[in-house]
Amino acid sequence: LCSAIKVNCSQPNQPALMEALTPVFNLSAIRPVMNMTTCTNVSTFFTMYGILGVEEKTQLLITYIWLNYWWMNELVSWDPIQCGTNKISLPRDNFWVPDIVINEFMDENTAPFVPYVYLYNDGWIHNALPVKVVSSCNLDIYTFPFDIQNCTLTFNSYIHLAMDIKIFLGKSAEKITQNSKEVMTTMGEWELLEITSHKPSTGLDDHDYIDELAFHIRVRRRATLYVVNLLIPSCFLITVDLFSFLLPPQSVDRCSFKMTLILGYTVFLLIMNDLLPITGDTIPLINVFFSICLALMVASLLETILITNLLYGSADFSPVPRWVQVFVLQILGCLVCLPQKTKEPKDSDMKPVVAQRKADEGPPKDRGPAVEGKALQELRSLGMDLQAIRLQVEQQLGGSQKSEEWIQCCPLKVRPSKVLFIFISVLMHAPCSSIMLNCSQPDPPSLLEALRPVFSLSSIRPVMDMSTPTNVNISFTLYGILGVDEKAQVLTTFIWQSLKWRNEFVRWDPEQCGSSQITIPRKLLWVPDVVINEFMEKNSAPFVPYSYLFSDGLVLDDQPVKVISSCRLDIYMFPFDIQNCSLSFNSYLHSITALQIGLILSVEEILKYSKEVMTTMGEWELVGITVKKYQLPASNGDIYEEIRFFIALRRRATLYVMNLLIPSCFLITVDLFSFLLPPQSVDRSSFKMTLILGYTVFLLIMNDLLPITGDTIPLIS
């Protein structure tokens, strides 16, 4: 056993406190306990800020979380009155940090880096950082698109046993779920249902296992996109196929019509292929539904072939047996509500009447003598021709009667298909003066040498009195709008960011040192941990290593930033939509008592400069920029300050009007004018089916232009 390091400050300010903490920094390689048998208890919780996507084929869930860790450093404590503060923010590298990982993490954390942690006078350390989690998840997509996924994030130490590190829940799971739903900005394909926690109890000795804490995240897929773009069109096409049996087979080529319909359905599935999930484990039920619909269309085509054969070839068949007529027409016909055919008088019933009339008329010779003229001979010749025609018609009527008997039995083959379709459809921070630098000569090397004591204080916030907040002023110029991802609900922009704050540890005489300003590497100075809340990736813009330091202590830090930010997109009015996305600047760790945020330029100047320098003239146009300042509660109960810029963007609709709306109007106009075609000489149904096929191919070509999102269906769709 040994006692903790008692930190004694020579003055109640930050430099004195940091100097007193140096022995603690030298012990950052070991677990901060006085007795090695003491377990370090780590409290953890997170807030889920966004659900970025799910990859069914690789079984991955991509989320963005704000992660918090709390643990006790037994090697440090100080008197807050003697040292002037009860907490101080310092670089994370100066302390021991628990090796807690997420077991399901499958990639590098590409979220923006936060370098600082908070150290409290009683030894507690608060470590907060954003994490982009790419985690494995066992996905079950059988009920796609109405599926609910349950994914797990398991927190544990990678090497320390339970006798060294134990993990506990910092907040209740209900509070984590509530906070996550309040701050979540992505409104894409997935909706957060709930977050639950579970701490497995092994019953083993602490020497034998690694302690862990599991969070179960339940997310539900928003099915509107798939219902509108997949299920409803498929039902439309199968309905058209069923109604095609109402077409008269004598005057319309049903086979060509149904073959065109099958081709159109195949092209439709080809268009919507990107919407269907890809996985090698389970076949979604919707895929089975599509296969059955296609099979019904093929069966319908085969039935049409059979009907056509009966219609044109049944004259050569033998008459329908009496028992078949009774079984099919009277028994099965009643089950499917087949209407009975009305009886018509046969030719045999007319023969006695004709014979009686001939008998009443008597033979021609009894009428008396008549002169046979030329007209009479022509009448007799015409009568003989009519008699020959009558005999031929009687022969055809005999075959037609048999055909009608077979054809009347045939609808029973069609009706079970309708019943089968209906069945399948049902299934789916002492005061002190600042440091005055003395330069030996008025040149940059002398100034740099005089600045070295300042560089040694780069780990602490540059104020002489810990109760003095650091004022950080912000400005940016929007240089380019690179794109919008509707499905992931992400906006990609390129900005020139400017931060300006005062370093109270430095001041020099410009005449003595030969310059009023100097550029030095950013890493030699303290830099505020100002982040953009909606930032979902690392900054991939070119790195600028230098900052300007002025003689009065003012620091100007400019750097380019490629911002990949979450944005709640509403594409209902696509392509005439205006999106309002936000960029929220705030300190990730410091509260309002330590860091306050302001503006360098007015919003009007930011908008003006952005429009002047913007080089991208693509799909999106900058409409306006507004700003609002907020004071919000942090997870530890403190208040932090945030400046939120609202960026209004308008989509340029010319491309979509020319390539989507106008061609669609042309095709629908052709369809309307098709009613002017004479039905007696033109097969309208085949013409319209070909038009539908053409429109389907048109949608296939234009598919990449249509937005994809799981929350809202555009009016154009």
XYZ file of C-alpha atoms in Angstrom:
717
model
C 0.000 0.000 0.000
C 1.054 3.601 -0.601
C -0.650 6.977 -0.496
C -1.993 8.913 -3.481
C -0.011 11.790 -4.955
C -1.189 14.949 -3.203
C -1.019 17.746 -5.749
C 0.142 21.051 -4.239
C -0.234 24.151 -6.398
C 2.115 27.131 -5.925
C -0.546 29.445 -7.356
C -4.272 29.069 -8.022
C -3.932 28.953 -11.811
C -3.652 26.441 -14.604
C 0.133 26.506 -15.219
C 0.787 25.840 -11.537
C -1.735 22.993 -11.532
C -0.271 21.439 -14.637
C 3.244 21.644 -13.162
C 2.004 19.924 -10.024
C 0.391 17.159 -12.145
C 3.642 16.228 -13.903
C 4.380 13.252 -11.575
C 0.935 11.893 -12.428
C 1.606 12.157 -16.159
C 4.743 10.042 -15.681
C 2.540 7.207 -14.421
C 0.213 7.120 -17.429
C 1.485 3.676 -18.456
C 0.001 1.826 -15.474
C -3.505 1.261 -14.173
C -4.188 4.158 -11.706
C -4.689 2.217 -8.467
C -2.670 2.259 -5.221
C -3.136 -1.450 -4.670
C -2.939 -3.855 -7.591
C -5.730 -5.937 -6.079
C -8.107 -2.964 -6.395
C -10.431 -3.205 -9.361
C -10.954 -0.189 -11.639
C -14.652 0.373 -12.149
C -15.496 1.932 -15.491
C -18.932 3.471 -15.962
C -20.104 3.771 -19.547
C -23.107 4.910 -21.570
C -23.728 6.323 -25.038
C -26.197 8.320 -27.097
C -27.054 7.037 -30.557
C -26.930 10.020 -32.906
C -27.612 8.324 -36.203
C -28.336 5.030 -37.951
C -26.360 5.295 -41.175
C -27.269 2.033 -42.799
C -27.414 -1.730 -42.895
C -25.542 -3.985 -45.307
C -27.439 -7.244 -45.599
C -24.867 -9.105 -47.673
C -21.927 -8.416 -45.281
C -24.235 -8.455 -42.222
C -23.095 -5.026 -40.937
C -24.881 -2.279 -38.986
C -23.409 1.257 -39.318
C -24.250 3.686 -36.505
C -22.867 6.937 -35.037
C -22.727 7.263 -31.240
C -21.523 9.718 -28.567
C -19.615 7.529 -26.128
C -18.842 8.389 -22.476
C -16.497 6.694 -19.987
C -15.986 7.534 -16.288
C -13.312 5.987 -14.047
C -11.287 6.827 -10.924
C -7.576 7.737 -10.986
C -6.449 6.964 -7.437
C -3.021 8.534 -8.037
C -4.207 12.151 -8.052
C -6.162 14.602 -5.888
C -5.900 18.318 -5.085
C -7.501 21.100 -3.110
C -9.754 23.046 -5.508
C -9.329 26.236 -3.461
C -5.529 25.986 -3.478
C -5.354 25.238 -7.194
C -8.200 27.530 -8.284
C -10.420 24.910 -9.933
C -12.069 21.583 -9.333
C -11.431 20.244 -12.854
C -9.094 20.700 -15.791
C -9.138 19.497 -19.381
C -5.933 17.814 -20.508
C -4.803 15.687 -23.453
C -5.926 12.097 -23.278
C -2.365 10.914 -23.948
C -1.281 12.135 -20.467
C -3.423 9.536 -18.722
C -4.035 5.847 -18.542
C -7.149 4.972 -20.534
C -8.978 1.643 -20.194
C -8.681 -0.651 -23.216
C -12.436 -1.018 -23.635
C -13.527 -2.087 -27.088
C -16.771 -2.994 -28.815
C -16.549 -6.670 -29.635
C -18.611 -6.377 -32.818
C -16.507 -3.452 -34.184
C -15.268 -4.427 -37.647
C -13.544 -1.259 -38.889
C -11.504 1.789 -37.892
C -13.238 4.636 -36.061
C -13.467 7.367 -38.691
C -15.304 9.897 -36.507
C -13.631 13.284 -35.777
C -10.847 13.040 -33.168
C -11.388 14.644 -29.731
C -8.008 14.971 -27.902
C -9.079 16.059 -24.400
C -10.437 14.474 -21.217
C -11.656 16.099 -18.005
C -9.727 15.445 -14.755
C -11.538 16.296 -11.499
C -9.927 17.161 -8.151
C -11.123 13.919 -6.552
C -9.471 11.795 -9.256
C -12.467 11.100 -11.505
C -11.769 11.185 -15.247
C -14.441 11.821 -17.880
C -13.611 10.644 -21.385
C -16.109 11.544 -24.131
C -15.636 10.852 -27.824
C -17.713 10.286 -30.980
C -17.537 6.867 -32.602
C -18.675 5.677 -36.010
C -19.471 2.059 -35.315
C -19.324 -0.478 -38.118
C -20.475 -3.575 -36.282
C -21.419 -7.095 -37.226
C -25.034 -8.076 -36.755
C -26.914 -11.288 -37.432
C -29.626 -9.981 -39.749
C -32.854 -11.827 -40.425
C -34.512 -10.449 -43.552
C -37.160 -13.139 -44.045
C -39.996 -10.648 -43.423
C -38.385 -7.874 -45.539
C -39.464 -5.032 -45.859
C -41.416 -5.354 -42.591
C -38.396 -6.678 -40.655
C -37.145 -5.686 -37.175
C -33.440 -6.242 -36.498
C -31.865 -6.797 -33.077
C -28.152 -5.944 -33.046
C -25.712 -6.059 -30.128
C -22.844 -3.799 -29.003
C -20.736 -5.602 -26.379
C -18.306 -3.467 -24.324
C -15.411 -5.227 -22.610
C -11.714 -4.840 -21.842
C -9.644 -6.540 -24.481
C -6.938 -7.892 -22.125
C -7.776 -7.062 -18.490
C -9.628 -9.659 -16.464
C -12.583 -8.871 -14.241
C -10.275 -8.592 -11.221
C -8.655 -5.543 -12.929
C -11.523 -3.834 -14.795
C -15.249 -4.084 -14.386
C -17.771 -2.260 -16.550
C -20.992 -0.747 -15.237
C -23.938 1.029 -16.800
C -23.715 4.835 -16.355
C -27.344 5.539 -17.280
C -30.444 3.453 -17.454
C -31.281 1.886 -20.795
C -34.596 3.781 -20.877
C -32.760 7.115 -20.493
C -30.303 6.125 -23.239
C -33.197 5.294 -25.577
C -35.031 8.544 -24.789
C -31.911 10.730 -25.330
C -31.099 8.912 -28.559
C -34.568 9.468 -30.022
C -34.455 13.175 -29.054
C -31.118 13.957 -30.771
C -31.246 11.565 -33.726
C -31.074 13.473 -37.017
C -31.092 10.714 -39.610
C -34.604 9.880 -40.785
C -33.650 7.359 -43.414
C -34.550 3.756 -43.887
C -34.234 2.663 -40.249
C -36.112 3.702 -37.097
C -34.797 3.183 -33.556
C -37.269 1.269 -31.406
C -35.422 0.721 -28.139
C -32.044 0.076 -26.506
C -31.761 -2.447 -23.723
C -28.734 -3.502 -21.663
C -27.604 -6.826 -20.325
C -24.710 -7.744 -18.057
C -24.044 -11.451 -18.252
C -23.325 -13.216 -14.998
C -20.850 -16.017 -15.465
C -20.642 -17.264 -11.879
C -16.890 -17.636 -12.343
C -14.054 -16.265 -10.257
C -12.753 -12.778 -11.242
C -9.483 -14.389 -12.307
C -11.186 -16.488 -14.947
C -13.206 -14.137 -17.173
C -13.313 -10.693 -18.786
C -16.173 -8.489 -17.627
C -18.514 -7.196 -20.312
C -21.655 -5.109 -20.784
C -23.975 -5.708 -23.737
C -26.425 -3.272 -25.340
C -29.166 -4.627 -27.577
C -30.356 -2.199 -30.263
C -33.697 -2.879 -31.945
C -34.266 -1.067 -35.233
C -37.217 -1.299 -37.624
C -37.140 -0.807 -41.361
C -39.484 1.820 -42.799
C -41.380 -0.127 -45.426
C -43.140 2.700 -47.319
C -40.516 2.847 -50.083
C -40.749 -0.849 -50.796
C -44.536 -1.029 -50.640
C -44.929 1.813 -53.156
C -42.094 0.792 -55.485
C -42.335 -2.998 -55.294
C -45.540 -4.477 -53.933
C -48.136 -2.127 -55.427
C -46.733 -2.205 -59.027
C -46.431 -5.984 -58.821
C -50.068 -6.280 -57.760
C -51.072 -3.952 -60.604
C -49.353 -6.157 -63.183
C -50.818 -9.405 -61.867
C -54.270 -7.768 -61.845
C -53.856 -6.780 -65.497
C -52.942 -10.376 -66.223
C -56.096 -11.663 -64.518
C -58.343 -9.202 -66.329
C -56.817 -10.205 -69.657
C -59.124 -13.246 -69.604
C -61.984 -10.867 -70.363
C -60.510 -10.227 -73.803
C -62.419 -12.073 -76.553
C -60.195 -14.887 -77.811
C -61.722 -14.795 -81.276
C -60.588 -11.232 -82.028
C -57.541 -10.600 -79.725
C -54.272 -12.497 -79.647
C -54.114 -13.204 -75.912
C -50.777 -15.034 -76.158
C -48.943 -11.966 -77.502
C -50.600 -9.782 -74.861
C -49.585 -12.068 -71.990
C -46.062 -12.577 -73.359
C -45.622 -8.784 -73.473
C -46.930 -8.596 -69.881
C -44.397 -11.201 -68.691
C -41.608 -9.288 -70.441
C -42.767 -6.051 -68.763
C -42.820 -7.757 -65.341
C -39.293 -9.065 -65.876
C -38.060 -5.585 -66.767
C -39.847 -4.229 -63.668
C -37.973 -6.687 -61.426
C -34.741 -5.679 -63.157
C -35.421 -2.012 -62.346
C -36.163 -2.687 -58.681
C -33.308 -5.163 -58.184
C -31.228 -2.614 -56.195
C -34.026 -2.275 -53.648
C -34.061 -5.964 -52.801
C -31.710 -7.168 -50.017
C -28.816 -9.429 -50.901
C -27.854 -12.149 -48.457
C -26.675 -15.710 -48.700
C -28.509 -16.968 -45.595
C -32.244 -16.367 -45.941
C -34.554 -15.769 -48.870
C -36.958 -12.880 -48.111
C -40.639 -13.710 -48.343
C -41.097 -10.860 -50.844
C -38.814 -12.713 -53.280
C -41.072 -15.740 -52.980
C -44.062 -13.488 -53.666
C -42.434 -12.134 -56.846
C -41.571 -15.641 -57.998
C -45.161 -16.788 -57.456
C -46.491 -13.781 -59.366
C -44.201 -14.610 -62.263
C -45.238 -18.254 -62.092
C -48.921 -17.249 -62.186
C -48.276 -15.185 -65.304
C -46.545 -18.123 -66.972
C -49.398 -20.446 -65.958
C -51.859 -17.901 -67.335
C -49.993 -17.951 -70.657
C -50.137 -21.750 -70.772
C -53.883 -21.650 -70.062
C -54.338 -19.187 -72.897
C -52.485 -21.538 -75.229
C -54.847 -24.350 -74.183
C -57.929 -22.188 -74.665
C -56.749 -21.156 -78.117
C -56.197 -24.786 -79.016
C -59.687 -25.724 -77.870
C -61.191 -22.812 -79.733
C -59.673 -23.608 -83.089
C -59.147 -27.377 -82.886
C -62.059 -28.810 -80.916
C -64.113 -29.388 -84.073
C -62.013 -32.480 -84.649
C -62.655 -33.832 -81.126
C -65.410 -36.250 -80.170
C -68.448 -34.789 -78.366
C -68.083 -34.037 -74.658
C -69.336 -36.995 -72.607
C -72.533 -36.468 -70.675
C -70.907 -37.172 -67.261
C -68.212 -34.525 -67.960
C -70.878 -31.944 -68.759
C -72.807 -32.730 -65.545
C -69.678 -32.806 -63.335
C -68.083 -29.653 -64.765
C -71.033 -27.456 -65.618
C -73.552 -28.339 -62.936
C -71.401 -29.388 -59.923
C -68.081 -27.505 -60.280
C -69.864 -24.679 -62.060
C -72.037 -24.033 -59.008
C -68.937 -23.968 -56.745
C -67.295 -21.189 -58.798
C -70.609 -19.457 -59.612
C -70.427 -20.206 -63.309
C -73.558 -18.801 -65.019
C -75.664 -21.312 -66.880
C -75.988 -20.937 -70.626
C -79.542 -20.259 -71.874
C -81.014 -22.858 -74.201
C -81.868 -22.008 -77.802
C -84.261 -23.961 -80.066
C -82.524 -26.532 -82.206
C -82.975 -27.059 -85.923
C -84.736 -30.375 -85.272
C -87.508 -28.553 -83.431
C -88.143 -26.386 -86.486
C -88.424 -29.228 -88.986
C -92.054 -30.312 -88.172
C -93.242 -26.757 -88.518
C -91.625 -26.425 -91.909
C -93.084 -29.761 -93.007
C -96.573 -28.799 -91.923
C -96.307 -25.528 -93.805
C -95.299 -27.375 -96.945
C -98.225 -29.742 -96.577
C -100.667 -26.889 -96.265
C -99.322 -25.235 -99.338
C -99.720 -28.336 -101.377
C -97.695 -29.340 -104.416
C -96.862 -26.712 -106.953
C -98.730 -28.491 -109.661
C -102.038 -28.017 -107.873
C -101.791 -24.223 -108.233
C -102.704 -24.337 -111.772
C -100.733 -23.817 -114.931
C -97.987 -21.203 -114.970
C -95.586 -19.951 -117.508
C -91.947 -20.560 -116.498
C -90.069 -17.456 -117.393
C -86.479 -16.440 -117.051
C -87.036 -14.875 -113.578
C -88.419 -18.151 -112.243
C -85.355 -20.056 -113.390
C -83.116 -17.635 -111.618
C -85.163 -18.032 -108.413
C -84.826 -21.804 -108.572
C -81.082 -21.509 -109.109
C -80.831 -19.150 -106.101
C -82.851 -21.594 -103.975
C -80.442 -24.401 -104.773
C -77.483 -22.240 -103.770
C -79.167 -21.323 -100.483
C -79.839 -24.971 -99.752
C -76.195 -25.852 -100.327
C -75.124 -23.024 -97.990
C -77.591 -24.265 -95.360
C -76.137 -27.756 -95.427
C -72.612 -26.393 -94.982
C -73.716 -24.234 -92.005
C -75.354 -27.253 -90.353
C -72.080 -29.174 -90.563
C -70.138 -26.254 -89.000
C -72.745 -25.863 -86.235
C -72.283 -29.510 -85.265
C -68.505 -28.966 -84.694
C -69.096 -25.568 -83.050
C -71.443 -27.150 -80.531
C -68.704 -29.498 -79.434
C -66.218 -26.600 -79.267
C -68.569 -24.593 -77.071
C -68.981 -27.571 -74.756
C -65.175 -27.848 -74.287
C -64.640 -24.082 -74.033
C -67.415 -23.782 -71.435
C -65.539 -26.294 -69.276
C -62.233 -24.382 -69.718
C -62.869 -21.307 -67.458
C -62.600 -23.633 -64.491
C -58.880 -23.837 -65.325
C -58.615 -20.062 -65.072
C -60.689 -19.459 -61.956
C -58.488 -21.531 -59.577
C -55.591 -19.238 -60.587
C -57.580 -16.254 -59.315
C -58.333 -18.047 -56.061
C -54.634 -19.009 -55.714
C -53.573 -15.373 -56.248
C -55.943 -14.149 -53.529
C -54.582 -16.822 -51.180
C -50.922 -15.855 -51.865
C -51.705 -12.113 -51.413
C -52.923 -12.718 -47.840
C -49.478 -14.355 -46.898
C -46.786 -11.035 -46.542
C -13.789 27.507 -15.342
C -6.295 33.699 -9.066
C -6.207 36.215 -11.534
C -2.637 36.657 -12.848
C -0.941 38.695 -15.562
C -0.081 37.193 -18.919
C 3.458 36.278 -19.907
C 5.329 39.186 -21.586
C 7.872 37.772 -23.982
C 11.312 39.365 -24.416
C 13.091 38.892 -27.708
C 16.905 39.127 -27.835
C 16.778 40.334 -31.438
C 13.993 41.562 -33.776
C 13.931 38.417 -35.907
C 11.828 35.215 -36.137
C 14.374 32.846 -34.494
C 14.538 35.055 -31.398
C 10.745 35.255 -31.281
C 10.430 31.498 -31.632
C 12.941 30.953 -28.806
C 10.987 33.361 -26.583
C 7.788 31.416 -27.291
C 9.077 28.058 -26.038
C 7.661 28.469 -22.470
C 4.278 29.025 -24.098
C 4.592 25.850 -26.162
C 5.136 23.831 -22.974
C 1.662 24.933 -21.840
C -0.126 23.701 -24.971
C -1.926 20.982 -23.023
C -4.055 23.368 -20.938
C -6.656 25.957 -21.755
C -4.752 29.326 -22.209
C -6.304 31.391 -19.416
C -4.642 32.767 -16.257
C -7.813 32.461 -14.206
C -9.668 29.192 -14.468
C -12.976 30.988 -13.976
C -12.364 32.951 -17.193
C -14.004 31.282 -20.200
C -12.193 31.089 -23.510
C -14.131 32.900 -26.220
C -13.877 31.066 -29.523
C -15.250 32.901 -32.551
C -16.271 30.915 -35.597
C -16.827 31.588 -39.245
C -16.813 29.563 -42.425
C -17.181 29.934 -46.149
C -19.150 27.304 -48.015
C -16.918 26.542 -50.984
C -18.769 23.654 -52.544
C -21.842 21.434 -52.301
C -20.602 17.999 -53.279
C -23.779 15.974 -53.022
C -26.696 14.588 -51.087
C -27.353 10.952 -50.240
C -31.097 10.657 -49.684
C -31.089 7.073 -48.472
C -28.286 7.592 -45.866
C -29.608 11.124 -45.105
C -26.125 12.648 -45.563
C -25.017 16.032 -46.976
C -21.453 16.405 -48.298
C -20.005 19.936 -48.406
C -16.569 21.596 -48.516
C -16.002 24.596 -46.226
C -13.155 26.960 -45.252
C -13.377 27.025 -41.465
C -11.955 29.857 -39.320
C -11.505 29.764 -35.530
C -10.259 32.723 -33.520
C -9.448 32.759 -29.788
C -7.060 34.489 -27.359
C -4.051 32.837 -25.684
C -3.517 34.675 -22.377
C -0.098 33.069 -21.888
C 1.551 35.073 -24.660
C 2.219 38.753 -25.479
C 5.176 40.538 -27.036
C 6.284 43.950 -28.250
C 6.107 43.974 -32.072
C 8.970 46.525 -32.304
C 11.229 44.505 -29.998
C 10.551 41.213 -31.752
C 10.374 42.636 -35.280
C 6.871 41.347 -36.122
C 3.310 41.556 -34.901
C 2.493 38.014 -36.017
C 4.070 34.648 -36.717
C 2.927 31.363 -38.210
C 3.683 28.309 -36.104
C 2.579 24.658 -36.191
C -0.847 24.104 -34.759
C 0.374 21.239 -32.577
C 2.527 23.683 -30.499
C -0.583 25.534 -29.318
C -3.738 24.648 -27.441
C -6.582 24.251 -29.909
C -10.233 24.229 -28.824
C -12.084 20.956 -29.288
C -14.767 22.558 -31.439
C -16.541 19.974 -33.552
C -19.489 19.872 -35.931
C -22.112 17.740 -34.256
C -23.487 16.355 -37.499
C -20.006 15.308 -38.744
C -20.073 11.586 -39.531
C -16.556 11.009 -40.936
C -12.933 12.070 -40.551
C -11.890 15.257 -42.317
C -10.406 14.135 -45.621
C -9.595 17.663 -46.864
C -5.916 18.662 -47.399
C -4.119 19.123 -44.079
C -2.996 22.651 -43.136
C -0.460 22.432 -40.262
C 0.009 26.135 -39.387
C -1.852 28.781 -37.386
C -1.316 32.534 -37.010
C -0.220 33.842 -33.574
C -0.447 37.612 -33.041
C 1.456 39.841 -30.583
C -1.642 40.428 -28.424
C -2.180 36.660 -27.976
C -4.830 36.269 -30.644
C -4.728 32.941 -32.491
C -6.250 32.524 -35.966
C -6.708 28.964 -37.156
C -7.924 28.391 -40.729
C -8.319 24.998 -42.342
C -10.391 23.358 -45.087
C -12.950 20.777 -44.020
C -14.812 18.232 -46.099
C -18.005 17.897 -44.105
C -19.974 14.666 -44.377
C -22.888 15.540 -42.144
C -26.227 14.033 -41.281
C -29.244 15.959 -42.499
C -32.938 15.285 -42.166
C -34.001 15.338 -45.800
C -37.567 15.761 -47.008
C -37.844 14.768 -50.657
C -41.627 14.749 -50.968
C -41.514 17.687 -53.424
C -38.621 16.203 -55.464
C -37.304 17.602 -57.830
C -38.619 20.988 -56.666
C -37.488 20.426 -53.049
C -35.591 22.814 -50.749
C -33.515 21.164 -48.026
C -32.627 22.827 -44.719
C -29.522 21.220 -43.193
C -27.704 22.282 -40.037
C -24.038 22.536 -39.003
C -23.817 22.751 -35.199
C -20.491 24.026 -33.785
C -19.803 23.292 -30.118
C -17.080 22.065 -27.776
C -17.293 18.328 -27.355
C -15.995 18.359 -23.752
C -15.923 21.914 -22.335
C -18.978 23.487 -20.722
C -20.107 27.118 -21.056
C -18.056 28.092 -17.958
C -14.893 27.050 -19.823
C -15.591 27.791 -23.484
C -18.022 30.169 -25.147
C -18.710 30.407 -28.861
C -19.351 33.504 -30.970
C -19.259 34.703 -34.588
C -16.423 36.361 -36.518
C -18.627 37.485 -39.396
C -22.327 38.111 -39.679
C -24.492 35.518 -41.388
C -25.135 37.886 -44.295
C -21.377 38.192 -44.916
C -20.945 34.417 -44.720
C -23.703 33.915 -47.302
C -22.321 36.633 -49.575
C -18.744 35.278 -49.544
C -19.979 31.724 -50.033
C -21.935 32.614 -53.164
C -18.958 34.576 -54.537
C -16.407 31.779 -54.183
C -18.567 28.711 -54.748
C -17.225 26.710 -57.670
C -19.631 23.773 -57.851
C -22.571 24.479 -60.144
C -24.121 21.047 -59.958
C -27.447 19.803 -58.741
C -27.731 22.040 -55.657
C -27.948 25.822 -55.284
C -27.226 27.731 -52.039
C -30.350 29.697 -51.106
C -29.638 31.069 -47.621
C -27.764 30.692 -44.337
C -29.214 31.518 -40.920
C -27.790 31.074 -37.423
C -29.075 30.495 -33.930
C -27.288 30.094 -30.579
C -28.330 27.468 -28.069
C -27.458 26.553 -24.483
C -28.005 22.844 -24.035
C -27.539 20.369 -21.175
C -24.628 17.941 -21.415
C -24.685 14.321 -20.335
C -22.903 15.186 -17.026
C -25.445 17.891 -16.155
C -23.343 20.914 -17.244
C -24.512 23.461 -19.808
C -22.622 23.845 -23.064
C -22.972 26.473 -25.791
C -23.697 25.721 -29.405
C -23.947 27.799 -32.583
C -26.096 26.203 -35.239
C -26.002 27.296 -38.870
C -28.991 26.396 -41.017
C -28.074 26.000 -44.675
C -30.926 26.161 -47.180
C -30.278 24.349 -50.464
C -32.509 24.200 -53.525
C -32.324 21.451 -56.086
C -31.963 22.505 -59.704
C -34.876 20.761 -61.352
C -34.094 21.280 -65.056
C -32.445 17.868 -65.458
C -35.403 16.032 -63.969
C -38.016 18.037 -65.857
C -36.317 17.323 -69.197
C -35.468 13.675 -68.534
C -38.408 12.533 -66.427
C -41.495 14.733 -66.463
C -41.647 15.723 -70.148
C -41.092 12.169 -71.516
C -43.689 10.835 -69.076
C -46.200 13.427 -70.272
C -45.474 12.470 -73.881
C -46.119 8.793 -73.199
C -49.356 9.403 -71.301
C -50.532 11.668 -74.130
C -49.916 8.886 -76.642
C -51.893 6.557 -74.405
C -54.848 8.967 -74.297
C -54.857 9.437 -78.068
C -54.849 5.661 -78.541
C -58.596 5.730 -77.837
C -59.021 7.299 -81.269
C -57.867 4.061 -82.881
C -60.739 2.069 -84.426
C -61.235 -1.043 -82.286
C -62.489 -3.059 -85.230
C -59.217 -2.861 -87.169
C -56.543 -2.221 -84.483
C -55.696 -4.360 -81.438
C -55.781 -1.661 -78.740
C -54.782 -3.991 -75.889
C -51.520 -5.000 -77.590
C -50.795 -1.356 -78.403
C -51.333 -0.296 -74.783
C -49.309 -3.222 -73.451
C -46.413 -2.237 -75.712
C -46.762 1.326 -74.400
C -46.572 0.062 -70.801
C -43.465 -1.944 -71.703
C -41.885 1.154 -73.250
C -42.650 3.181 -70.123
C -41.093 0.466 -67.955
C -37.902 0.544 -70.031
C -37.918 4.346 -69.736
C -38.045 4.056 -65.925
C -35.182 1.557 -66.081
C -33.009 4.069 -67.928
C -33.981 6.924 -65.579
C -33.754 4.850 -62.374
C -30.478 6.484 -61.185
C -32.108 9.912 -61.280
C -34.833 9.032 -58.799
C -34.034 9.530 -55.070
C -34.080 6.576 -52.705
C -35.144 7.014 -49.091
C -36.924 4.876 -46.563
C -38.893 7.668 -44.875
C -40.771 9.640 -47.527
C -42.002 8.740 -50.980
C -41.483 11.593 -53.488
C -44.613 12.878 -55.158
C -43.009 12.209 -58.555
C -42.812 8.504 -57.735
